[in-house]
Amino acid sequence: MTNTNRHKILIFDSGVGGLSVYQQIQKRLPQLDVIYFFDNEAYPYGELSQDVLIDRVELFVTDLVKKEQIDLVVIACNTASTIVLPRLRAQLTIPVVGVVPAIKPASLLANVAVGLIATPATVTRQYTHDLIQHFSQDKKVELLGSTRLVDMAEEKLRGQAIDLQELSEILQPLIGLIDVAVLGCTHFPLIKDEIQTVLGSNVTLVDSGEAIARRVESLLFQNEGIPHTSSLYQPLNKILSSAPPWKEGALNERLSLLGFSPIQTYPLHLDV
Ligand code: DGL
């Protein structure tokens, strides 16, 4: 089938977290071709130095954009987006969409205080503190950075159950203090039900996934309208990683449910 409106996007993360953003984009725009790339060789990004992180993201993204003829990039990682966007936008001529903690909507919803749950790096970033200063002047924002929560989401996607006791120990500092929690890492919507169970039903959870999907839609289709999706149309979804993934078999099983063929390794060529 010929489709002149066919678009290919790159979704980038350190691990499986960006799949939470992919799911929102896919729900809204099922006709897109998606290349999902995860830099598991340098995972977790929340513990990587800023310089290394910026260099890696730039190398992979510019390389993939060229080789895969990408129309739009989504950096589906708060930890990376809070520092790499200016560099990427200076390098690329296509739109680059970043994911940053949803402080503004969370603060508008809150009556008591907001909790920001993110990676250890995101909670210390200047970008995050600027967001809080601009958009949550009248509501206190409690910060909680944890890499273990990121690992738990990785484990869940490989079929491992979440230990609610452990989760509740990690989230303990927020309990009783907040009425809205920002899932400021794209891994966390993957364990949203468990986080909700621990924080209780009177805490509203907010993430950026749907807003990102709306942004992608407006950037790609603002001038041409959304194409009609035919049942004959098969999106070409591909998933690549920078190193062979841990528990690859279990992960591939879940990825096939999301419309991906088995993971292919795409190592970084440092000779660029
Ligand atoms: N998913 C990422 C984020 O949104 C990063 C997780 C990590 O590698 O530390 O921040």
PDB file of C-alpha atoms and ligand atoms in Angstrom:
ATOM      1  CA  MET A   1       0.000   0.000   0.000  1.00  0.00           C
ATOM      2  CA  THR A   2       1.281   3.470  -0.806  1.00  0.00           C
ATOM      3  CA  ASN A   3       0.913   6.071   1.826  1.00  0.00           C
ATOM      4  CA  THR A   4       2.374   9.469   1.100  1.00  0.00           C
ATOM      5  CA  ASN A   5       1.774  10.545   4.691  1.00  0.00           C
ATOM      6  CA  ARG A   6       3.978   7.808   6.091  1.00  0.00           C
ATOM      7  CA  HIS A   7       6.241   8.997   8.918  1.00  0.00           C
ATOM      8  CA  LYS A   8       9.013   7.314  10.854  1.00  0.00           C
ATOM      9  CA  ILE A   9       9.934   8.383  14.375  1.00  0.00           C
ATOM     10  CA  LEU A  10      12.771   7.474  16.715  1.00  0.00           C
ATOM     11  CA  ILE A  11      11.971   6.912  20.394  1.00  0.00           C
ATOM     12  CA  PHE A  12      15.086   6.944  22.582  1.00  0.00           C
ATOM     13  CA  ASP A  13      15.699   5.880  26.200  1.00  0.00           C
ATOM     14  CA  SER A  14      18.301   4.126  28.344  1.00  0.00           C
ATOM     15  CA  GLY A  15      16.027   1.119  28.805  1.00  0.00           C
ATOM     16  CA  VAL A  16      12.394   0.021  28.551  1.00  0.00           C
ATOM     17  CA  GLY A  17      10.984   3.209  30.124  1.00  0.00           C
ATOM     18  CA  GLY A  18      10.397   4.910  26.802  1.00  0.00           C
ATOM     19  CA  LEU A  19       7.908   2.145  26.016  1.00  0.00           C
ATOM     20  CA  SER A  20       5.447   3.952  28.293  1.00  0.00           C
ATOM     21  CA  VAL A  21       5.725   6.919  25.914  1.00  0.00           C
ATOM     22  CA  TYR A  22       5.590   4.604  22.880  1.00  0.00           C
ATOM     23  CA  GLN A  23       2.289   3.187  24.162  1.00  0.00           C
ATOM     24  CA  GLN A  24       0.726   6.656  24.347  1.00  0.00           C
ATOM     25  CA  ILE A  25       2.032   7.608  20.892  1.00  0.00           C
ATOM     26  CA  GLN A  26       0.854   4.318  19.429  1.00  0.00           C
ATOM     27  CA  LYS A  27      -2.606   4.738  20.928  1.00  0.00           C
ATOM     28  CA  ARG A  28      -2.959   8.155  19.323  1.00  0.00           C
ATOM     29  CA  LEU A  29      -1.010   7.573  16.083  1.00  0.00           C
ATOM     30  CA  PRO A  30      -1.045   3.849  15.221  1.00  0.00           C
ATOM     31  CA  GLN A  31      -0.024   4.607  11.630  1.00  0.00           C
ATOM     32  CA  LEU A  32       3.517   5.741  12.557  1.00  0.00           C
ATOM     33  CA  ASP A  33       6.593   3.625  11.887  1.00  0.00           C
ATOM     34  CA  VAL A  34       8.617   3.478  15.103  1.00  0.00           C
ATOM     35  CA  ILE A  35      12.284   2.772  15.730  1.00  0.00           C
ATOM     36  CA  TYR A  36      12.697   2.273  19.484  1.00  0.00           C
ATOM     37  CA  PHE A  37      16.305   2.498  20.622  1.00  0.00           C
ATOM     38  CA  PHE A  38      17.597   1.882  24.141  1.00  0.00           C
ATOM     39  CA  ASP A  39      21.138   2.521  25.329  1.00  0.00           C
ATOM     40  CA  ASN A  40      21.322  -0.356  27.800  1.00  0.00           C
ATOM     41  CA  GLU A  41      25.117  -0.380  27.578  1.00  0.00           C
ATOM     42  CA  ALA A  42      25.166   2.869  29.585  1.00  0.00           C
ATOM     43  CA  TYR A  43      22.055   2.160  31.725  1.00  0.00           C
ATOM     44  CA  PRO A  44      21.150   3.587  34.197  1.00  0.00           C
ATOM     45  CA  TYR A  45      21.312   7.136  32.849  1.00  0.00           C
ATOM     46  CA  GLY A  46      20.340   8.427  36.285  1.00  0.00           C
ATOM     47  CA  GLU A  47      23.853   7.615  37.487  1.00  0.00           C
ATOM     48  CA  LEU A  48      25.857   8.671  34.437  1.00  0.00           C
ATOM     49  CA  SER A  49      27.989  11.817  34.239  1.00  0.00           C
ATOM     50  CA  GLN A  50      26.384  14.621  32.227  1.00  0.00           C
ATOM     51  CA  ASP A  51      29.176  14.796  29.645  1.00  0.00           C
ATOM     52  CA  VAL A  52      29.112  11.070  28.885  1.00  0.00           C
ATOM     53  CA  LEU A  53      25.323  11.097  28.657  1.00  0.00           C
ATOM     54  CA  ILE A  54      25.193  14.053  26.261  1.00  0.00           C
ATOM     55  CA  ASP A  55      27.905  12.571  24.011  1.00  0.00           C
ATOM     56  CA  ARG A  56      26.258   9.143  23.830  1.00  0.00           C
ATOM     57  CA  VAL A  57      22.788  10.476  23.081  1.00  0.00           C
ATOM     58  CA  GLU A  58      24.150  12.786  20.411  1.00  0.00           C
ATOM     59  CA  LEU A  59      26.162  10.018  18.703  1.00  0.00           C
ATOM     60  CA  PHE A  60      23.360   7.468  18.648  1.00  0.00           C
ATOM     61  CA  VAL A  61      20.588   9.851  17.727  1.00  0.00           C
ATOM     62  CA  THR A  62      22.425  11.599  14.869  1.00  0.00           C
ATOM     63  CA  ASP A  63      23.587   8.244  13.501  1.00  0.00           C
ATOM     64  CA  LEU A  64      20.118   6.653  13.658  1.00  0.00           C
ATOM     65  CA  VAL A  65      18.390   9.706  12.195  1.00  0.00           C
ATOM     66  CA  LYS A  66      20.643   9.495   9.150  1.00  0.00           C
ATOM     67  CA  LYS A  67      20.612   5.721   8.672  1.00  0.00           C
ATOM     68  CA  GLU A  68      16.918   5.199   9.361  1.00  0.00           C
ATOM     69  CA  GLN A  69      15.663   8.401   7.720  1.00  0.00           C
ATOM     70  CA  ILE A  70      13.808   9.569  10.782  1.00  0.00           C
ATOM     71  CA  ASP A  71      11.231  12.411  10.617  1.00  0.00           C
ATOM     72  CA  LEU A  72      11.015  13.187  14.329  1.00  0.00           C
ATOM     73  CA  VAL A  73      12.893  12.206  17.502  1.00  0.00           C
ATOM     74  CA  VAL A  74      11.384  11.647  20.936  1.00  0.00           C
ATOM     75  CA  ILE A  75      13.914  11.606  23.772  1.00  0.00           C
ATOM     76  CA  ALA A  76      11.668   9.470  25.986  1.00  0.00           C
ATOM     77  CA  CYS A  77      13.874   9.957  29.016  1.00  0.00           C
ATOM     78  CA  ASN A  78      13.616  12.750  31.578  1.00  0.00           C
ATOM     79  CA  THR A  79      17.209  12.255  32.732  1.00  0.00           C
ATOM     80  CA  ALA A  80      18.512  12.864  29.205  1.00  0.00           C
ATOM     81  CA  SER A  81      15.945  15.488  28.127  1.00  0.00           C
ATOM     82  CA  THR A  82      16.829  17.781  31.028  1.00  0.00           C
ATOM     83  CA  ILE A  83      20.345  18.226  29.521  1.00  0.00           C
ATOM     84  CA  VAL A  84      20.639  17.061  25.882  1.00  0.00           C
ATOM     85  CA  LEU A  85      17.933  18.926  23.997  1.00  0.00           C
ATOM     86  CA  PRO A  86      19.893  22.097  23.085  1.00  0.00           C
ATOM     87  CA  ARG A  87      22.772  20.002  21.662  1.00  0.00           C
ATOM     88  CA  LEU A  88      20.474  17.727  19.661  1.00  0.00           C
ATOM     89  CA  ARG A  89      18.406  20.583  18.282  1.00  0.00           C
ATOM     90  CA  ALA A  90      21.586  22.330  17.162  1.00  0.00           C
ATOM     91  CA  GLN A  91      22.661  19.168  15.294  1.00  0.00           C
ATOM     92  CA  LEU A  92      19.392  18.133  13.659  1.00  0.00           C
ATOM     93  CA  THR A  93      16.979  19.771  11.252  1.00  0.00           C
ATOM     94  CA  ILE A  94      14.019  17.553  12.250  1.00  0.00           C
ATOM     95  CA  PRO A  95      11.872  18.148  15.375  1.00  0.00           C
ATOM     96  CA  VAL A  96      13.190  16.809  18.685  1.00  0.00           C
ATOM     97  CA  VAL A  97      10.599  16.272  21.417  1.00  0.00           C
ATOM     98  CA  GLY A  98      11.806  15.868  24.989  1.00  0.00           C
ATOM     99  CA  VAL A  99      10.105  14.444  28.062  1.00  0.00           C
ATOM    100  CA  VAL A 100      10.468  16.463  31.255  1.00  0.00           C
ATOM    101  CA  PRO A 101       8.712  16.107  34.621  1.00  0.00           C
ATOM    102  CA  ALA A 102       5.060  17.246  34.510  1.00  0.00           C
ATOM    103  CA  ILE A 103       5.460  19.753  37.353  1.00  0.00           C
ATOM    104  CA  LYS A 104       3.031  22.337  35.938  1.00  0.00           C
ATOM    105  CA  PRO A 105      -0.094  20.120  35.621  1.00  0.00           C
ATOM    106  CA  ALA A 106       0.750  18.413  38.909  1.00  0.00           C
ATOM    107  CA  SER A 107       0.992  21.678  40.775  1.00  0.00           C
ATOM    108  CA  LEU A 108      -2.327  22.865  39.328  1.00  0.00           C
ATOM    109  CA  LEU A 109      -3.983  19.650  40.537  1.00  0.00           C
ATOM    110  CA  ALA A 110      -2.467  19.644  44.021  1.00  0.00           C
ATOM    111  CA  ASN A 111      -4.177  20.959  47.137  1.00  0.00           C
ATOM    112  CA  VAL A 112      -1.469  19.922  49.561  1.00  0.00           C
ATOM    113  CA  ALA A 113       1.941  19.293  47.937  1.00  0.00           C
ATOM    114  CA  VAL A 114       3.529  17.576  44.953  1.00  0.00           C
ATOM    115  CA  GLY A 115       5.953  14.650  45.065  1.00  0.00           C
ATOM    116  CA  LEU A 116       8.470  14.348  42.231  1.00  0.00           C
ATOM    117  CA  ILE A 117       9.590  10.752  41.796  1.00  0.00           C
ATOM    118  CA  ALA A 118      12.485  10.572  39.319  1.00  0.00           C
ATOM    119  CA  THR A 119      16.061   9.385  38.894  1.00  0.00           C
ATOM    120  CA  PRO A 120      18.790  10.647  41.259  1.00  0.00           C
ATOM    121  CA  ALA A 121      20.101  12.792  38.366  1.00  0.00           C
ATOM    122  CA  THR A 122      16.743  14.337  37.407  1.00  0.00           C
ATOM    123  CA  VAL A 123      15.992  15.511  40.953  1.00  0.00           C
ATOM    124  CA  THR A 124      19.299  17.408  41.044  1.00  0.00           C
ATOM    125  CA  ARG A 125      19.155  18.960  37.552  1.00  0.00           C
ATOM    126  CA  GLN A 126      19.004  22.746  37.264  1.00  0.00           C
ATOM    127  CA  TYR A 127      16.284  22.268  34.603  1.00  0.00           C
ATOM    128  CA  THR A 128      14.072  20.492  37.156  1.00  0.00           C
ATOM    129  CA  HIS A 129      14.635  23.185  39.783  1.00  0.00           C
ATOM    130  CA  ASP A 130      13.766  25.863  37.227  1.00  0.00           C
ATOM    131  CA  LEU A 131      10.528  24.010  36.386  1.00  0.00           C
ATOM    132  CA  ILE A 132       9.617  23.911  40.072  1.00  0.00           C
ATOM    133  CA  GLN A 133      10.425  27.572  40.559  1.00  0.00           C
ATOM    134  CA  HIS A 134       8.361  28.644  37.551  1.00  0.00           C
ATOM    135  CA  PHE A 135       5.402  26.327  37.808  1.00  0.00           C
ATOM    136  CA  SER A 136       4.968  25.409  41.461  1.00  0.00           C
ATOM    137  CA  GLN A 137       5.528  28.604  43.363  1.00  0.00           C
ATOM    138  CA  ASP A 138       2.614  28.060  45.729  1.00  0.00           C
ATOM    139  CA  LYS A 139       2.931  24.268  46.238  1.00  0.00           C
ATOM    140  CA  LYS A 140       5.834  22.570  47.892  1.00  0.00           C
ATOM    141  CA  VAL A 141       7.543  19.898  45.772  1.00  0.00           C
ATOM    142  CA  GLU A 142       9.044  16.958  47.675  1.00  0.00           C
ATOM    143  CA  LEU A 143      11.862  15.267  45.731  1.00  0.00           C
ATOM    144  CA  LEU A 144      12.549  11.548  45.635  1.00  0.00           C
ATOM    145  CA  GLY A 145      15.300  10.135  43.408  1.00  0.00           C
ATOM    146  CA  SER A 146      15.679   6.372  43.067  1.00  0.00           C
ATOM    147  CA  THR A 147      17.465   4.055  40.653  1.00  0.00           C
ATOM    148  CA  ARG A 148      16.008   0.993  42.323  1.00  0.00           C
ATOM    149  CA  LEU A 149      12.548   2.016  41.069  1.00  0.00           C
ATOM    150  CA  VAL A 150      13.945   2.145  37.524  1.00  0.00           C
ATOM    151  CA  ASP A 151      15.364  -1.361  37.983  1.00  0.00           C
ATOM    152  CA  MET A 152      11.986  -2.583  39.244  1.00  0.00           C
ATOM    153  CA  ALA A 153      10.314  -1.426  36.017  1.00  0.00           C
ATOM    154  CA  GLU A 154      13.028  -3.211  33.996  1.00  0.00           C
ATOM    155  CA  GLU A 155      12.377  -6.368  36.029  1.00  0.00           C
ATOM    156  CA  LYS A 156       8.610  -6.153  35.566  1.00  0.00           C
ATOM    157  CA  LEU A 157       9.011  -6.011  31.786  1.00  0.00           C
ATOM    158  CA  ARG A 158      10.943  -9.274  32.068  1.00  0.00           C
ATOM    159  CA  GLY A 159       8.129 -10.950  33.970  1.00  0.00           C
ATOM    160  CA  GLN A 160       9.347 -10.431  37.555  1.00  0.00           C
ATOM    161  CA  ALA A 161       6.803  -9.454  40.199  1.00  0.00           C
ATOM    162  CA  ILE A 162       7.241  -6.173  42.081  1.00  0.00           C
ATOM    163  CA  ASP A 163       7.905  -6.522  45.807  1.00  0.00           C
ATOM    164  CA  LEU A 164       5.325  -4.128  47.299  1.00  0.00           C
ATOM    165  CA  GLN A 165       7.098  -4.119  50.654  1.00  0.00           C
ATOM    166  CA  GLU A 166      10.307  -2.910  49.026  1.00  0.00           C
ATOM    167  CA  LEU A 167       8.387  -0.372  46.933  1.00  0.00           C
ATOM    168  CA  SER A 168       6.688   0.965  50.018  1.00  0.00           C
ATOM    169  CA  GLU A 169      10.056   1.399  51.797  1.00  0.00           C
ATOM    170  CA  ILE A 170      11.370   3.409  48.820  1.00  0.00           C
ATOM    171  CA  LEU A 171       8.275   5.644  48.646  1.00  0.00           C
ATOM    172  CA  GLN A 172       7.996   6.022  52.448  1.00  0.00           C
ATOM    173  CA  PRO A 173       9.442   9.598  52.527  1.00  0.00           C
ATOM    174  CA  LEU A 174       6.441  10.829  50.488  1.00  0.00           C
ATOM    175  CA  ILE A 175       3.662   9.050  52.336  1.00  0.00           C
ATOM    176  CA  GLY A 176       1.267  11.427  54.085  1.00  0.00           C
ATOM    177  CA  LEU A 177       2.979  14.529  52.666  1.00  0.00           C
ATOM    178  CA  ILE A 178       1.600  14.802  49.132  1.00  0.00           C
ATOM    179  CA  ASP A 179      -1.670  14.554  47.199  1.00  0.00           C
ATOM    180  CA  VAL A 180      -0.159  14.519  43.683  1.00  0.00           C
ATOM    181  CA  ALA A 181       2.885  12.575  42.495  1.00  0.00           C
ATOM    182  CA  VAL A 182       4.770  13.254  39.264  1.00  0.00           C
ATOM    183  CA  LEU A 183       6.160  10.129  37.621  1.00  0.00           C
ATOM    184  CA  GLY A 184       9.270  12.001  36.464  1.00  0.00           C
ATOM    185  CA  CYS A 185      10.960   9.019  34.845  1.00  0.00           C
ATOM    186  CA  THR A 186       9.471   7.253  31.852  1.00  0.00           C
ATOM    187  CA  HIS A 187      10.060   3.886  33.518  1.00  0.00           C
ATOM    188  CA  PHE A 188       7.569   4.642  36.271  1.00  0.00           C
ATOM    189  CA  PRO A 189       4.272   4.514  34.322  1.00  0.00           C
ATOM    190  CA  LEU A 190       5.210   0.849  33.746  1.00  0.00           C
ATOM    191  CA  ILE A 191       4.824   0.279  37.509  1.00  0.00           C
ATOM    192  CA  LYS A 192       2.040   2.816  37.987  1.00  0.00           C
ATOM    193  CA  ASP A 193      -0.475   0.362  39.455  1.00  0.00           C
ATOM    194  CA  GLU A 194       2.019  -0.752  42.097  1.00  0.00           C
ATOM    195  CA  ILE A 195       2.989   2.860  42.928  1.00  0.00           C
ATOM    196  CA  GLN A 196      -0.710   3.757  43.217  1.00  0.00           C
ATOM    197  CA  THR A 197      -1.293   0.822  45.572  1.00  0.00           C
ATOM    198  CA  VAL A 198       1.536   1.968  47.840  1.00  0.00           C
ATOM    199  CA  LEU A 199       0.733   5.710  47.801  1.00  0.00           C
ATOM    200  CA  GLY A 200      -3.009   5.139  48.144  1.00  0.00           C
ATOM    201  CA  SER A 201      -5.986   6.154  46.029  1.00  0.00           C
ATOM    202  CA  ASN A 202      -6.076   9.711  47.398  1.00  0.00           C
ATOM    203  CA  VAL A 203      -2.779  10.503  45.628  1.00  0.00           C
ATOM    204  CA  THR A 204      -3.135  11.439  41.940  1.00  0.00           C
ATOM    205  CA  LEU A 205      -0.350  10.222  39.651  1.00  0.00           C
ATOM    206  CA  VAL A 206       0.693  12.422  36.729  1.00  0.00           C
ATOM    207  CA  ASP A 207       3.033  11.620  33.845  1.00  0.00           C
ATOM    208  CA  SER A 208       3.974  13.240  30.530  1.00  0.00           C
ATOM    209  CA  GLY A 209       3.121  10.409  28.085  1.00  0.00           C
ATOM    210  CA  GLU A 210      -0.165  11.701  26.706  1.00  0.00           C
ATOM    211  CA  ALA A 211       1.109  15.269  26.322  1.00  0.00           C
ATOM    212  CA  ILE A 212       4.094  13.942  24.353  1.00  0.00           C
ATOM    213  CA  ALA A 213       1.793  11.979  22.025  1.00  0.00           C
ATOM    214  CA  ARG A 214      -0.249  15.162  21.399  1.00  0.00           C
ATOM    215  CA  ARG A 215       2.935  17.109  20.691  1.00  0.00           C
ATOM    216  CA  VAL A 216       4.147  14.474  18.195  1.00  0.00           C
ATOM    217  CA  GLU A 217       0.771  14.595  16.465  1.00  0.00           C
ATOM    218  CA  SER A 218       0.809  18.352  16.122  1.00  0.00           C
ATOM    219  CA  LEU A 219       4.400  18.466  14.852  1.00  0.00           C
ATOM    220  CA  LEU A 220       3.924  15.739  12.244  1.00  0.00           C
ATOM    221  CA  PHE A 221       0.428  16.414  11.059  1.00  0.00           C
ATOM    222  CA  GLN A 222      -0.220  20.112  11.569  1.00  0.00           C
ATOM    223  CA  ASN A 223      -0.147  20.787   7.818  1.00  0.00           C
ATOM    224  CA  GLU A 224      -1.372  17.580   6.296  1.00  0.00           C
ATOM    225  CA  GLY A 225      -4.061  16.053   8.527  1.00  0.00           C
ATOM    226  CA  ILE A 226      -3.907  12.605  10.095  1.00  0.00           C
ATOM    227  CA  PRO A 227      -4.017   9.867   7.457  1.00  0.00           C
ATOM    228  CA  HIS A 228      -6.738   7.276   7.494  1.00  0.00           C
ATOM    229  CA  THR A 229      -5.434   4.004   8.960  1.00  0.00           C
ATOM    230  CA  SER A 230      -6.203   1.002   6.792  1.00  0.00           C
ATOM    231  CA  SER A 231      -6.237  -2.564   8.116  1.00  0.00           C
ATOM    232  CA  LEU A 232      -3.843  -3.341   5.245  1.00  0.00           C
ATOM    233  CA  TYR A 233      -1.314  -0.925   6.666  1.00  0.00           C
ATOM    234  CA  GLN A 234       1.435  -2.580   8.705  1.00  0.00           C
ATOM    235  CA  PRO A 235       3.662  -0.178  10.667  1.00  0.00           C
ATOM    236  CA  LEU A 236       7.340  -1.097  10.575  1.00  0.00           C
ATOM    237  CA  ASN A 237       8.231  -1.142  14.254  1.00  0.00           C
ATOM    238  CA  LYS A 238      11.780  -2.050  15.161  1.00  0.00           C
ATOM    239  CA  ILE A 239      13.578  -2.206  18.507  1.00  0.00           C
ATOM    240  CA  LEU A 240      17.336  -1.740  18.822  1.00  0.00           C
ATOM    241  CA  SER A 241      19.698  -1.789  21.807  1.00  0.00           C
ATOM    242  CA  SER A 242      23.312  -0.691  22.239  1.00  0.00           C
ATOM    243  CA  ALA A 243      24.273  -4.030  23.881  1.00  0.00           C
ATOM    244  CA  PRO A 244      22.687  -7.485  24.176  1.00  0.00           C
ATOM    245  CA  PRO A 245      19.885  -7.058  26.748  1.00  0.00           C
ATOM    246  CA  TRP A 246      19.554  -8.813  30.057  1.00  0.00           C
ATOM    247  CA  LYS A 247      16.905 -11.613  30.053  1.00  0.00           C
ATOM    248  CA  GLU A 248      16.375 -11.053  26.367  1.00  0.00           C
ATOM    249  CA  GLY A 249      13.939 -13.947  25.857  1.00  0.00           C
ATOM    250  CA  ALA A 250      11.494 -12.786  28.533  1.00  0.00           C
ATOM    251  CA  LEU A 251      11.765  -9.199  27.309  1.00  0.00           C
ATOM    252  CA  ASN A 252      11.150 -10.144  23.673  1.00  0.00           C
ATOM    253  CA  GLU A 253       7.992 -11.996  24.711  1.00  0.00           C
ATOM    254  CA  ARG A 254       6.528  -8.810  26.158  1.00  0.00           C
ATOM    255  CA  LEU A 255       7.799  -6.663  23.317  1.00  0.00           C
ATOM    256  CA  SER A 256       6.016  -8.815  20.773  1.00  0.00           C
ATOM    257  CA  LEU A 257       2.742  -7.953  22.559  1.00  0.00           C
ATOM    258  CA  LEU A 258       3.567  -4.295  21.916  1.00  0.00           C
ATOM    259  CA  GLY A 259       4.102  -4.909  18.199  1.00  0.00           C
ATOM    260  CA  PHE A 260       7.877  -5.314  18.034  1.00  0.00           C
ATOM    261  CA  SER A 261       9.966  -8.016  16.408  1.00  0.00           C
ATOM    262  CA  PRO A 262      12.919  -9.336  18.493  1.00  0.00           C
ATOM    263  CA  ILE A 263      15.537  -6.823  19.676  1.00  0.00           C
ATOM    264  CA  GLN A 264      18.521  -6.214  17.390  1.00  0.00           C
ATOM    265  CA  THR A 265      21.836  -4.988  18.768  1.00  0.00           C
ATOM    266  CA  TYR A 266      23.056  -1.682  17.326  1.00  0.00           C
ATOM    267  CA  PRO A 267      26.468  -0.990  18.889  1.00  0.00           C
ATOM    268  CA  LEU A 268      27.963   2.475  19.022  1.00  0.00           C
ATOM    269  CA  HIS A 269      30.599   2.957  16.355  1.00  0.00           C
ATOM    270  CA  LEU A 270      33.132   5.194  18.016  1.00  0.00           C
ATOM    271  CA  ASP A 271      34.926   5.875  14.757  1.00  0.00           C
ATOM    272  CA  VAL A 272      32.328   8.513  13.818  1.00  0.00           C
TER     273      VAL A 272
HETATM  274  N1  DGL B   1      13.760   6.397  31.704  1.00  0.00           N
HETATM  275  C1  DGL B   1      14.684   7.362  32.127  1.00  0.00           C
HETATM  276  C2  DGL B   1      14.052   8.656  32.587  1.00  0.00           C
HETATM  277  O1  DGL B   1      12.977   8.993  32.177  1.00  0.00           O
HETATM  278  C3  DGL B   1      16.013   7.024  32.732  1.00  0.00           C
HETATM  279  C4  DGL B   1      16.205   5.864  33.624  1.00  0.00           C
HETATM  280  C5  DGL B   1      17.673   5.602  33.900  1.00  0.00           C
HETATM  281  O2  DGL B   1      18.332   5.048  33.000  1.00  0.00           O
HETATM  282  O3  DGL B   1      18.180   5.962  34.973  1.00  0.00           O
HETATM  283  O4  DGL B   1      14.628   9.386  33.340  1.00  0.00           O
END
